[in-house]
XYZ file of N, CA and C in Angstrom:
804
model
N -45.765 -38.586 5.432
C -45.380 -36.930 5.536
C -46.303 -36.697 4.403
N -46.527 -36.727 3.432
C -47.597 -36.010 2.306
C -48.704 -35.815 2.618
N -49.114 -37.234 3.316
C -50.345 -37.353 3.998
C -50.866 -36.332 5.014
N -50.201 -36.224 6.127
C -50.253 -35.192 7.125
C -50.135 -33.765 6.430
N -49.198 -33.386 5.424
C -49.290 -32.332 4.940
C -50.606 -31.817 4.680
N -51.113 -32.419 3.746
C -51.817 -32.398 2.927
C -53.785 -32.337 3.613
N -53.578 -32.716 4.868
C -54.210 -32.778 5.920
C -54.204 -31.399 6.689
N -52.926 -31.122 7.081
C -52.726 -30.030 7.566
C -53.275 -28.757 6.783
N -53.152 -28.450 5.345
C -53.783 -27.937 4.628
C -55.182 -27.654 4.421
N -55.676 -28.979 4.727
C -57.239 -29.025 4.331
C -58.179 -28.459 5.634
N -57.150 -28.606 6.902
C -57.691 -28.418 8.338
C -57.422 -26.598 8.332
N -56.735 -26.040 7.493
C -56.519 -24.416 7.413
C -57.437 -24.222 6.630
N -57.968 -24.644 5.735
C -58.894 -24.355 4.641
C -60.088 -24.486 5.200
N -60.283 -25.738 5.894
C -61.505 -25.958 6.528
C -61.638 -24.948 7.737
N -60.868 -24.334 8.810
C -61.136 -23.133 9.873
C -61.241 -21.800 9.041
N -60.556 -21.532 7.968
C -60.994 -20.422 7.221
C -61.877 -20.245 6.587
N -62.659 -21.341 5.886
C -64.277 -21.636 5.572
C -65.175 -21.222 6.623
N -64.787 -21.929 8.134
C -66.084 -21.990 8.942
C -65.933 -20.534 9.646
N -65.083 -19.678 9.582
C -64.689 -18.846 10.293
C -65.593 -17.686 9.443
N -65.517 -17.903 8.315
C -65.957 -16.523 7.224
C -67.141 -16.730 7.107
N -67.890 -18.162 7.529
C -69.031 -18.285 7.539
C -69.673 -17.421 8.800
N -69.018 -16.718 9.885
C -69.494 -16.354 10.796
C -70.220 -14.425 10.118
N -69.350 -14.205 9.815
C -70.020 -12.917 9.031
C -70.600 -12.624 7.772
N -69.928 -13.863 7.200
C -70.967 -14.307 5.634
C -70.379 -13.983 4.362
N -69.993 -14.785 3.427
C -69.455 -15.271 2.472
C -68.893 -13.557 1.532
N -70.346 -13.138 1.615
C -70.501 -11.753 1.059
C -69.407 -10.625 1.225
N -69.637 -10.412 3.036
C -69.114 -9.622 3.548
C -67.808 -9.871 3.635
N -67.215 -10.909 3.451
C -65.578 -11.510 3.393
C -65.133 -11.261 1.953
N -65.633 -11.438 1.394
C -65.265 -10.915 -0.509
C -65.179 -9.554 -0.498
N -65.893 -8.711 0.147
C -65.956 -7.250 0.439
C -64.696 -6.844 1.065
N -64.685 -7.333 1.900
C -63.261 -7.334 3.262
C -62.009 -7.267 2.210
N -61.871 -8.994 1.793
C -60.867 -9.079 1.132
C -60.210 -8.111 -0.161
N -61.581 -7.482 -0.876
C -60.926 -6.557 -2.031
C -60.504 -5.623 -1.350
N -60.749 -5.275 -0.158
C -60.043 -4.002 0.014
C -58.577 -4.035 1.089
N -57.689 -5.197 0.909
C -57.058 -5.528 1.771
C -55.448 -4.349 1.301
N -54.970 -4.492 2.149
C -53.983 -3.121 2.289
C -52.141 -4.131 1.909
N -51.781 -4.295 1.009
C -51.231 -5.200 0.967
C -49.435 -5.056 1.672
N -49.554 -3.543 1.773
C -47.988 -3.494 2.994
C -48.233 -3.642 4.310
N -49.124 -3.710 4.947
C -49.434 -4.272 6.314
C -49.497 -5.741 6.258
N -49.801 -6.296 4.783
C -50.102 -7.840 5.369
C -48.468 -8.216 5.010
N -47.643 -7.658 4.359
C -46.252 -7.980 4.041
C -45.619 -7.814 5.300
N -45.992 -6.639 6.030
C -45.312 -6.170 7.388
C -45.797 -7.820 8.317
N -46.805 -7.892 8.321
C -47.595 -9.326 8.786
C -46.520 -10.573 8.592
N -46.472 -10.601 7.900
C -45.486 -11.584 7.411
C -43.866 -11.447 7.975
N -43.493 -10.174 7.519
C -42.281 -9.769 8.806
C -42.281 -10.217 9.872
N -43.401 -10.088 10.543
C -43.443 -10.434 12.054
C -43.582 -11.736 12.355
N -43.693 -12.604 11.551
C -43.950 -14.164 11.276
C -42.444 -14.445 11.328
N -41.516 -13.630 10.077
C -40.333 -14.710 10.154
C -39.403 -13.857 11.525
N -39.807 -12.754 12.259
C -39.437 -12.182 13.382
C -39.462 -13.269 14.300
N -40.522 -13.841 14.578
C -41.050 -14.754 15.755
C -40.077 -16.103 15.272
N -40.151 -16.434 14.061
C -39.276 -17.715 13.756
C -37.836 -17.426 14.151
N -37.088 -16.260 14.367
C -35.982 -16.100 14.645
C -35.508 -16.022 15.642
N -36.379 -15.287 16.283
C -37.064 -15.213 18.376
C -36.807 -17.125 18.519
N -37.757 -17.812 17.910
C -37.932 -18.968 18.938
C -36.566 -19.804 18.296
N -35.838 -19.501 17.477
C -34.466 -20.295 17.162
C -33.303 -20.033 17.999
N -33.124 -18.557 18.286
C -32.680 -18.234 19.534
C -32.727 -18.852 20.721
N -34.362 -18.761 20.914
C -34.180 -19.323 22.533
C -34.069 -20.578 22.538
N -34.517 -21.803 21.766
C -34.361 -22.735 21.601
C -32.759 -23.513 21.426
N -31.858 -22.082 21.060
C -30.136 -22.391 21.360
C -29.829 -22.475 22.634
N -30.573 -21.459 23.231
C -30.395 -21.286 24.845
C -30.797 -22.309 25.536
N -31.792 -22.822 25.254
C -32.789 -24.204 26.167
C -31.551 -25.408 25.918
N -31.441 -25.364 24.675
C -30.410 -26.654 24.284
C -28.912 -26.662 24.491
N -28.216 -25.476 24.865
C -27.039 -25.897 24.626
C -26.518 -24.880 26.445
N -27.787 -24.182 27.362
C -26.860 -23.413 28.236
C -27.321 -24.186 29.640
N -27.154 -23.449 30.823
C -27.068 -24.041 32.447
C -26.302 -25.478 32.208
N -25.356 -25.712 31.616
C -24.443 -27.314 31.619
C -25.450 -28.434 30.611
N -25.715 -27.765 29.336
C -26.559 -28.784 28.609
C -26.024 -30.017 28.347
N -26.258 -31.447 28.539
C -25.483 -32.481 27.982
C -25.171 -32.771 26.867
N -25.841 -32.217 25.893
C -25.740 -32.500 24.040
C -25.238 -31.101 23.478
N -24.651 -31.818 22.302
C -24.405 -30.576 21.154
C -25.166 -31.051 20.021
N -25.821 -29.672 19.785
C -25.961 -29.662 18.090
C -25.646 -29.022 17.328
N -25.609 -28.741 15.810
C -24.920 -28.090 14.971
C -26.187 -27.264 14.504
N -25.633 -25.616 14.254
C -26.286 -24.969 13.563
C -27.404 -25.134 12.773
N -26.903 -26.006 11.939
C -27.951 -26.882 10.893
C -28.558 -27.677 11.443
N -28.390 -28.434 12.260
C -29.144 -29.081 13.149
C -30.343 -28.390 13.905
N -29.909 -27.630 15.062
C -30.985 -26.838 15.485
C -32.170 -25.950 14.263
N -31.745 -25.328 13.382
C -32.479 -25.160 12.154
C -33.174 -26.244 11.783
N -32.617 -27.144 11.424
C -33.708 -28.365 11.226
C -34.468 -28.513 12.189
N -34.457 -28.856 13.041
C -35.327 -29.079 14.074
C -36.478 -28.347 14.617
N -36.209 -26.755 14.389
C -36.744 -25.294 14.493
C -38.087 -25.718 13.294
N -37.353 -25.774 12.041
C -37.827 -25.642 11.113
C -38.892 -26.759 11.033
N -38.713 -28.023 11.386
C -39.619 -29.168 11.127
C -40.590 -28.871 12.425
N -40.355 -28.819 13.623
C -41.616 -28.161 14.783
C -42.554 -27.465 14.336
N -41.982 -26.409 13.408
C -43.020 -25.169 13.283
C -44.140 -25.724 11.996
N -43.633 -26.469 11.262
C -44.762 -26.949 10.200
C -45.600 -28.127 10.707
N -46.626 -28.023 9.663
C -47.264 -28.546 9.663
C -47.682 -30.397 9.447
N -46.752 -30.795 9.286
C -46.691 -32.127 9.076
C -45.999 -33.227 10.124
N -46.234 -33.155 11.483
C -45.554 -33.557 12.759
C -47.218 -33.934 13.223
N -47.743 -35.165 13.386
C -48.837 -35.441 14.133
C -48.750 -35.531 15.362
N -47.416 -35.523 16.309
C -47.433 -35.472 17.575
C -47.281 -34.086 17.954
N -47.193 -32.752 16.941
C -46.836 -31.694 17.228
C -45.198 -31.827 17.479
N -44.481 -30.505 17.365
C -42.953 -30.138 17.396
C -42.395 -30.524 18.462
N -43.076 -30.835 19.687
C -42.055 -31.039 20.742
C -41.668 -32.693 20.744
N -42.326 -33.369 19.684
C -41.732 -34.577 19.512
C -40.250 -34.617 18.311
N -40.303 -33.510 17.484
C -39.103 -33.457 17.310
C -38.043 -32.878 17.884
N -38.478 -32.188 18.728
C -37.386 -31.332 19.958
C -36.691 -32.373 20.305
N -37.765 -33.480 21.198
C -37.223 -34.518 21.953
C -36.157 -35.194 21.012
N -36.761 -35.595 19.792
C -35.692 -36.571 19.310
C -34.471 -35.788 18.901
N -34.310 -34.667 18.558
C -32.972 -33.956 18.406
C -32.255 -33.671 19.576
N -32.772 -33.594 20.985
C -32.030 -33.772 22.027
C -31.617 -34.696 22.184
N -32.249 -36.178 22.117
C -31.712 -37.337 22.814
C -30.572 -37.617 21.794
N -30.603 -37.695 20.143
C -29.553 -37.380 19.163
C -28.214 -36.652 19.616
N -28.166 -35.470 20.239
C -27.615 -34.826 20.695
C -26.438 -35.324 21.658
N -27.126 -36.480 22.699
C -26.409 -36.843 23.418
C -26.951 -37.125 24.646
N -28.249 -36.045 25.016
C -28.827 -35.931 26.365
C -29.080 -37.299 26.856
N -29.270 -37.238 27.817
C -30.348 -38.452 28.871
C -31.643 -38.209 28.881
N -32.334 -39.042 28.661
C -33.693 -39.304 28.456
C -34.293 -38.129 29.339
N -34.271 -38.056 30.721
C -34.453 -37.225 31.595
C -34.281 -35.811 31.717
N -33.035 -35.930 30.985
C -32.428 -34.284 30.797
C -33.215 -33.289 29.288
N -33.179 -34.539 28.293
C -34.513 -34.052 27.504
C -35.487 -33.724 27.681
N -36.341 -34.755 28.838
C -37.349 -34.157 29.390
C -38.152 -32.903 30.205
N -36.599 -32.824 30.721
C -37.001 -31.688 31.711
C -36.438 -30.172 30.417
N -35.830 -30.602 29.573
C -35.562 -29.127 28.722
C -36.356 -28.961 27.944
N -37.777 -30.284 27.414
C -38.715 -29.649 27.041
C -39.634 -29.249 27.535
N -39.703 -29.616 28.688
C -40.553 -28.741 29.582
C -39.920 -27.582 29.664
N -38.925 -27.139 29.871
C -38.415 -26.091 29.857
C -38.456 -24.878 28.888
N -38.801 -25.666 27.978
C -38.945 -24.742 26.598
C -40.592 -24.242 26.746
N -41.373 -25.113 27.452
C -43.002 -24.726 27.407
C -43.146 -23.646 28.487
N -42.132 -24.053 29.911
C -42.054 -22.627 30.754
C -41.403 -21.450 30.162
N -40.213 -21.360 29.310
C -40.266 -20.406 28.545
C -40.984 -19.684 27.497
N -41.762 -20.436 26.837
C -42.494 -19.806 25.930
C -43.530 -19.519 26.778
N -44.365 -19.471 27.886
C -44.943 -19.227 28.673
C -45.109 -17.580 29.639
N -43.436 -17.519 30.176
C -42.981 -16.614 30.977
C -43.044 -15.506 30.473
N -42.688 -14.895 29.052
C -42.803 -13.465 28.649
C -44.275 -13.116 28.140
N -44.771 -14.102 28.140
C -46.435 -14.076 27.773
C -47.010 -13.891 28.595
N -46.728 -14.049 29.465
C -47.732 -13.905 31.391
C -47.228 -12.945 31.837
N -45.751 -12.608 31.849
C -45.492 -11.129 32.318
C -46.229 -9.683 31.388
N -46.044 -10.142 30.129
C -46.599 -9.245 29.002
C -48.432 -9.190 29.500
N -49.148 -9.895 29.356
C -50.422 -9.900 30.135
C -50.628 -9.672 31.149
N -49.958 -9.741 32.106
C -50.229 -9.284 33.143
C -50.143 -7.426 33.248
N -48.888 -7.118 32.623
C -48.877 -5.564 32.255
C -49.913 -4.669 31.794
N -50.283 -5.619 30.435
C -50.853 -5.268 29.742
C -52.756 -5.191 30.747
N -52.958 -6.066 31.246
C -53.946 -6.425 32.132
C -54.384 -5.063 33.285
N -53.343 -4.735 33.604
C -53.146 -3.793 34.929
C -53.618 -2.832 33.872
N -53.211 -2.583 33.088
C -53.310 -1.151 32.122
C -54.441 -1.051 31.790
N -54.886 -2.015 31.439
C -56.574 -1.880 30.965
C -57.601 -1.471 32.134
N -57.142 -2.297 33.159
C -58.017 -2.009 34.566
C -57.573 -0.421 35.333
N -56.301 -0.022 34.806
C -56.019 1.165 35.305
C -57.024 2.467 34.869
N -56.886 2.300 33.514
C -57.281 3.511 32.578
C -58.831 3.013 32.077
N -59.546 2.128 32.938
C -60.892 1.765 32.906
C -61.240 1.457 31.379
N -60.502 0.434 30.174
C -60.399 -0.102 29.254
C -61.073 -1.729 29.308
N -62.310 -1.854 29.792
C -62.318 -3.349 29.941
C -63.758 -3.554 29.443
N -64.170 -3.002 28.693
C -65.581 -3.415 27.662
C -65.451 -2.974 26.644
N -64.487 -3.363 25.607
C -63.457 -4.490 25.580
C -62.344 -4.454 26.042
N -61.559 -5.260 26.304
C -61.845 -6.558 26.659
C -62.638 -6.445 27.497
N -63.582 -7.721 27.742
C -64.187 -8.039 28.982
C -63.655 -8.574 29.978
N -64.052 -8.088 30.973
C -63.434 -8.684 32.750
C -62.918 -9.992 32.543
N -63.715 -10.694 32.380
C -63.095 -12.127 32.618
C -61.770 -12.379 31.526
N -61.380 -11.496 30.694
C -60.630 -11.582 29.790
C -59.105 -10.894 30.858
N -59.827 -10.166 31.331
C -58.323 -8.845 31.892
C -57.926 -9.701 33.241
N -58.990 -10.079 34.616
C -58.525 -9.739 35.347
C -57.860 -11.054 35.874
N -58.297 -12.212 35.434
C -57.226 -13.894 35.185
C -55.981 -13.001 34.675
N -55.652 -12.544 33.626
C -54.468 -11.952 33.538
C -53.609 -11.095 34.480
N -54.136 -10.290 35.301
C -53.778 -9.677 36.092
C -53.204 -10.514 37.454
N -54.141 -11.355 37.922
C -54.135 -11.927 38.789
C -53.551 -13.148 38.956
N -53.509 -14.212 37.681
C -52.975 -15.702 37.436
C -51.324 -15.257 37.359
N -50.893 -14.622 36.657
C -49.614 -14.768 36.479
C -48.628 -14.700 38.116
N -48.833 -13.677 38.928
C -48.217 -13.587 40.014
C -48.899 -14.554 40.972
N -50.091 -15.067 41.258
C -50.416 -15.849 42.072
C -49.667 -17.260 41.732
N -49.321 -17.555 40.503
C -48.804 -18.764 39.950
C -47.379 -18.908 40.407
N -46.693 -17.575 40.495
C -44.984 -17.384 40.685
C -44.795 -17.697 42.103
N -46.393 -17.010 43.051
C -46.029 -17.186 44.169
C -46.224 -18.901 44.955
N -46.830 -19.510 44.146
C -47.046 -20.698 44.274
C -45.758 -21.528 43.939
N -45.519 -21.352 42.840
C -44.507 -22.342 42.181
C -42.915 -22.180 43.035
N -42.631 -21.154 42.740
C -41.449 -20.645 43.024
C -41.216 -21.785 44.617
N -41.495 -21.325 45.663
C -41.366 -22.009 46.431
C -41.732 -23.611 46.837
N -42.430 -23.841 45.814
C -42.782 -25.583 45.571
C -41.063 -25.705 44.876
N -40.719 -24.935 44.098
C -39.258 -25.395 43.178
C -38.223 -25.442 44.333
N -38.158 -24.105 45.033
C -36.997 -24.471 46.010
C -37.141 -25.585 47.027
N -38.420 -25.687 47.477
C -38.463 -26.970 48.900
C -38.575 -28.182 48.408
N -39.316 -28.638 47.065
C -39.500 -29.927 46.763
C -38.863 -30.500 45.755
N -38.017 -29.852 44.851
C -37.354 -30.402 43.795
C -36.432 -31.596 43.854
N -35.745 -31.214 44.864
C -34.747 -32.266 45.385
C -35.442 -33.804 45.041
N -36.882 -33.699 45.941
C -37.376 -34.280 46.891
C -38.148 -35.556 45.614
N -38.548 -34.705 44.389
C -39.002 -35.647 43.642
C -38.278 -35.673 42.068
N -36.838 -35.285 42.278
C -35.769 -35.610 41.505
C -36.031 -36.958 40.577
N -35.657 -38.031 41.486
C -35.678 -39.435 40.950
C -36.989 -40.463 41.574
N -37.983 -39.404 41.631
C -39.440 -40.285 41.995
C -39.647 -40.841 40.453
N -40.705 -41.884 40.899
C -41.425 -42.758 39.909
C -42.631 -42.078 39.719
N -43.351 -42.881 38.721
C -44.991 -42.555 38.325
C -45.199 -40.997 38.090
N -46.374 -40.856 38.394
C -46.670 -39.150 38.690
C -46.064 -38.089 39.248
N -44.971 -38.854 40.436
C -44.386 -37.899 40.806
C -43.164 -37.656 40.057
N -42.732 -38.362 39.076
C -41.542 -37.943 38.262
C -42.203 -36.906 37.458
N -43.230 -36.955 36.565
C -43.334 -35.862 36.005
C -43.459 -34.302 36.867
N -43.982 -34.458 38.282
C -43.987 -33.257 38.405
C -42.468 -32.921 38.874
N -41.772 -33.761 39.350
C -40.494 -33.489 39.293
C -39.662 -32.897 38.273
N -40.308 -33.630 37.476
C -39.660 -33.000 36.084
C -39.967 -31.082 35.689
N -41.334 -31.060 36.007
C -42.197 -29.758 36.005
C -41.341 -28.691 36.739
N -40.634 -29.096 37.944
C -40.314 -28.436 38.836
C -38.613 -28.118 38.720
N -38.057 -29.247 37.869
C -36.810 -28.888 37.362
C -36.918 -28.143 36.299
N -38.032 -28.152 35.217
C -38.015 -27.148 34.416
C -37.744 -25.411 34.794
N -38.763 -25.416 35.748
C -38.768 -24.034 36.166
C -37.441 -24.011 36.717
N -36.635 -24.404 37.434
C -35.247 -24.048 38.192
C -34.694 -24.077 36.880
N -34.502 -24.660 35.683
C -33.737 -24.513 34.967
C -33.766 -23.171 34.295
N -34.972 -22.245 34.280
C -35.083 -21.047 33.797
C -34.392 -20.000 34.705
N -34.109 -20.606 35.741
C -33.376 -19.364 36.821
C -31.841 -19.639 36.569
N -31.516 -20.956 36.249
C -30.233 -21.142 35.765
C -29.489 -20.601 34.937
N -30.716 -20.728 33.632
C -30.477 -19.709 32.545
C -30.381 -18.204 32.926
N -31.039 -17.828 33.660
C -30.825 -16.340 34.121
C -29.716 -15.904 34.705
N -29.015 -16.743 35.347
C -27.576 -16.728 35.435
C -26.476 -17.395 34.694
N -27.084 -17.468 33.568
C -26.111 -17.872 32.326
C -26.038 -16.937 31.369
N -25.299 -16.120 31.240
C -25.130 -14.893 30.652
C -24.880 -15.326 29.000
N -24.520 -16.191 28.872
C -23.498 -17.198 27.371
C -24.909 -17.514 26.647
N -25.795 -18.013 27.329
C -27.085 -18.585 26.630
C -28.139 -18.260 27.215
N -28.194 -17.749 28.447
C -29.724 -17.494 29.112
C -30.089 -16.397 28.506
N -29.209 -15.009 27.761
C -29.696 -13.981 26.794
C -30.382 -14.575 25.461
N -29.676 -15.335 24.907
C -30.115 -15.942 24.278
C -31.814 -16.675 24.205
N -32.269 -17.414 25.097
C -33.033 -18.139 25.672
C -34.338 -17.006 25.965
N -33.967 -16.139 26.964
C -34.845 -15.201 27.185
C -35.230 -14.144 26.120
N -34.251 -13.288 25.518
C -34.394 -12.696 24.768
C -34.952 -12.942 23.305
N -34.737 -14.220 22.914
C -35.193 -15.160 21.902
C -36.792 -15.482 21.999
N -37.230 -15.781 22.862
C -38.505 -15.764 23.494
C -39.548 -15.012 23.060
N -38.738 -13.961 23.800
C -39.421 -12.448 23.839
C -39.804 -11.861 22.593
N -38.654 -12.040 21.589
C -38.600 -11.665 20.229
C -39.809 -12.516 19.272
N -39.715 -13.816 19.818
C -40.720 -14.703 19.442
C -42.388 -14.282 19.667
N -42.571 -13.899 20.567
C -43.866 -13.091 21.066
C -43.780 -12.153 20.553
N -43.275 -11.063 20.690
C -43.332 -9.964 19.869
C -43.735 -9.913 18.363
N -42.727 -10.599 18.008
C -43.334 -10.936 16.409
C -44.641 -11.515 16.070
N -45.100 -12.487 17.026
C -46.176 -13.146 17.178
C -47.647 -11.781 17.034
N -47.148 -11.062 18.052
C -48.253 -10.186 18.339
C -48.171 -8.811 17.409
N -46.825 -8.734 16.519
C -46.912 -7.697 15.712
C -47.180 -8.273 14.595
N -47.600 -9.749 13.930
C -47.914 -10.365 13.014
C -49.711 -9.881 13.034
N -50.454 -10.226 14.501
C -51.514 -10.431 14.499
C -52.160 -8.633 14.384
N -51.488 -7.682 14.695
C -51.666 -6.250 14.843
C -51.604 -5.858 12.876
N -50.305 -6.257 12.528
C -50.238 -5.602 11.412
C -51.818 -6.511 10.231
N -51.574 -7.613 10.742
C -52.490 -8.182 9.632
C -53.937 -8.182 9.661
N -54.335 -7.538 11.092
C -55.686 -6.773 11.460
C -55.701 -5.533 11.042
N -54.543 -4.437 10.961
C -54.458 -3.493 9.890
C -54.780 -3.832 8.704
N -54.186 -4.702 8.155
C -54.145 -4.593 6.713
C -55.898 -4.759 6.145
N -56.758 -4.903 7.047
C -58.149 -5.068 6.604
C -59.128 -4.037 7.347
N -58.295 -3.015 7.714
C -58.732 -1.496 8.442
C -58.984 -1.643 9.857
N -58.487 -2.234 10.388
C -58.737 -2.925 12.468
C -57.947 -2.592 12.690
N -57.687 -1.102 13.530
C -56.855 -0.703 14.453
C -57.131 -0.839 15.807
N -56.249 -2.317 16.175
C -56.520 -2.481 17.757
C -55.450 -1.906 18.509
N -56.342 -1.771 19.468
C -54.890 -1.403 20.935
C -54.060 -2.370 20.925
N -52.762 -2.236 21.189
C -51.516 -2.896 21.729
C -52.262 -3.843 22.608
N -52.668 -3.163 23.809
C -52.536 -4.283 25.377
C -54.001 -4.915 24.482
N -55.075 -4.742 23.667
C -55.689 -6.312 23.263
C -55.144 -6.790 22.748
N -54.631 -6.452 21.955
C -53.518 -7.512 21.076
C -52.960 -8.366 21.850
N -52.621 -8.263 22.868
C -51.587 -8.969 24.048
C -52.332 -9.828 24.325
N -53.615 -9.653 24.934
C -54.313 -10.678 25.789
C -55.192 -11.088 24.764
N -55.371 -10.354 23.316
C -56.062 -11.768 22.653
C -55.099 -13.151 22.457
N -53.899 -12.454 22.419
C -52.874 -13.780 22.004
C -52.796 -14.922 23.179
N -52.857 -14.055 24.272
C -52.616 -14.635 25.571
C -53.787 -15.791 25.244
N -54.975 -15.301 25.290
C -56.110 -16.532 25.371
C -56.270 -17.285 23.989
N -55.859 -17.035 23.070
C -55.775 -17.560 21.883
C -54.618 -19.011 21.934
N -53.529 -18.177 22.414
C -52.589 -19.082 22.474
C -52.094 -19.754 23.798
N -52.930 -20.165 24.673
C -52.888 -21.173 25.737
C -52.324 -22.078 25.195
N -52.741 -22.816 24.182
C -51.828 -23.820 23.442
C -51.139 -23.546 22.389
N -49.768 -23.340 22.322
C -49.023 -23.067 21.532
C -48.970 -23.931 20.224
N -49.005 -23.286 18.919
C -48.948 -23.967 17.736
C -48.138 -25.474 17.920
N -46.733 -25.132 18.133
C -46.112 -25.956 18.413
C -46.012 -27.172 19.152
N -46.767 -27.169 19.946
C -47.216 -27.959 20.767
C -48.250 -29.055 20.451
N -49.225 -28.325 19.450
C -50.551 -29.083 19.030
C -50.258 -29.750 17.776
N -50.843 -30.350 17.550
C -50.697 -31.788 16.500
C -50.797 -31.049 15.123
N -49.705 -31.495 14.189
C -49.958 -30.475 12.867
C -49.808 -29.198 13.170
N -48.861 -28.883 14.184
C -48.228 -27.307 14.140
C -49.830 -26.390 14.381
N -50.706 -27.059 14.976
C -52.134 -26.354 15.417
C -52.613 -25.870 14.160
N -52.679 -26.916 13.002
C -53.807 -26.194 11.308
C -54.896 -26.283 12.053
N -55.500 -25.522 11.504
C -56.885 -24.957 11.936
C -57.628 -24.706 13.098
N -57.029 -25.552 14.390
C -57.731 -25.471 15.086
C -57.080 -24.271 15.956
N -55.895 -23.692 16.158
C -55.420 -22.712 16.905
C -55.655 -21.206 16.291
N -55.625 -20.994 14.615
C -56.547 -20.524 14.316
C -58.058 -20.100 14.441
N -58.797 -21.044 14.694
C -60.352 -20.761 14.905
C -60.251 -20.659 16.410
N -59.421 -20.831 17.604
C -59.387 -20.353 19.031
C -58.850 -19.124 19.163
N -57.751 -18.784 18.237
C -57.242 -17.262 18.343
C -58.312 -16.556 18.065
N -59.282 -16.753 16.758
C -59.721 -15.959 15.945
C -61.409 -15.551 16.943
N -61.743 -16.738 17.867
C -62.810 -16.620 18.116
C -62.915 -16.083 19.730
């Protein structure tokens, strides 16, 4: 664990060093000297809100819609905290799966709920990006961001929903007990159906959807406030699209919490 944590720190430092070389180290020193600390603290508060939101969403996924396992509040907090850390070589989803199996879930249900977390992560992000993209197109604010950032997010979520929802309704039962590649397809279809079940579960569904919305709102505010700390006042729709492009792979799904790699992708 110490070795992996040290490696994560090196990756963060390496990404920061490499990205600083783009504007030049002299320019970076000048920029860092003018940092507005209140906005930086506000950015940290956004990260904390995002963590709290993810914890609520994890609770909704792990306990809602007839979940077969049970975890205490401390166990859920430990699983989410470890999953966000930079010392899990296989990514935070490995911790999620371990916790769900330890709670008493069978393997397939745990796999469905893990895929459900991924689907839940990207659902509010896709909706927010779709709205932001249409806004940019409606007010002719497309350079920046470039059209190849805007049009995919305007069309993709709607097209994806039009394709996936009929597949879930028609083929989910057929692939439930399949083997090989079809097994993973069945898990994916069941994970989308799980979101529908959570939407009808007021006890835990509200935790899942509201929590994940808070997660992305906190992440986006953290980015906006961090940019404001260095004098960059970026319009909110641009921030939403930037987060969507940079977080196609979320940090919990990446090895070592996405150390270095996610930072470089998001910045570029």
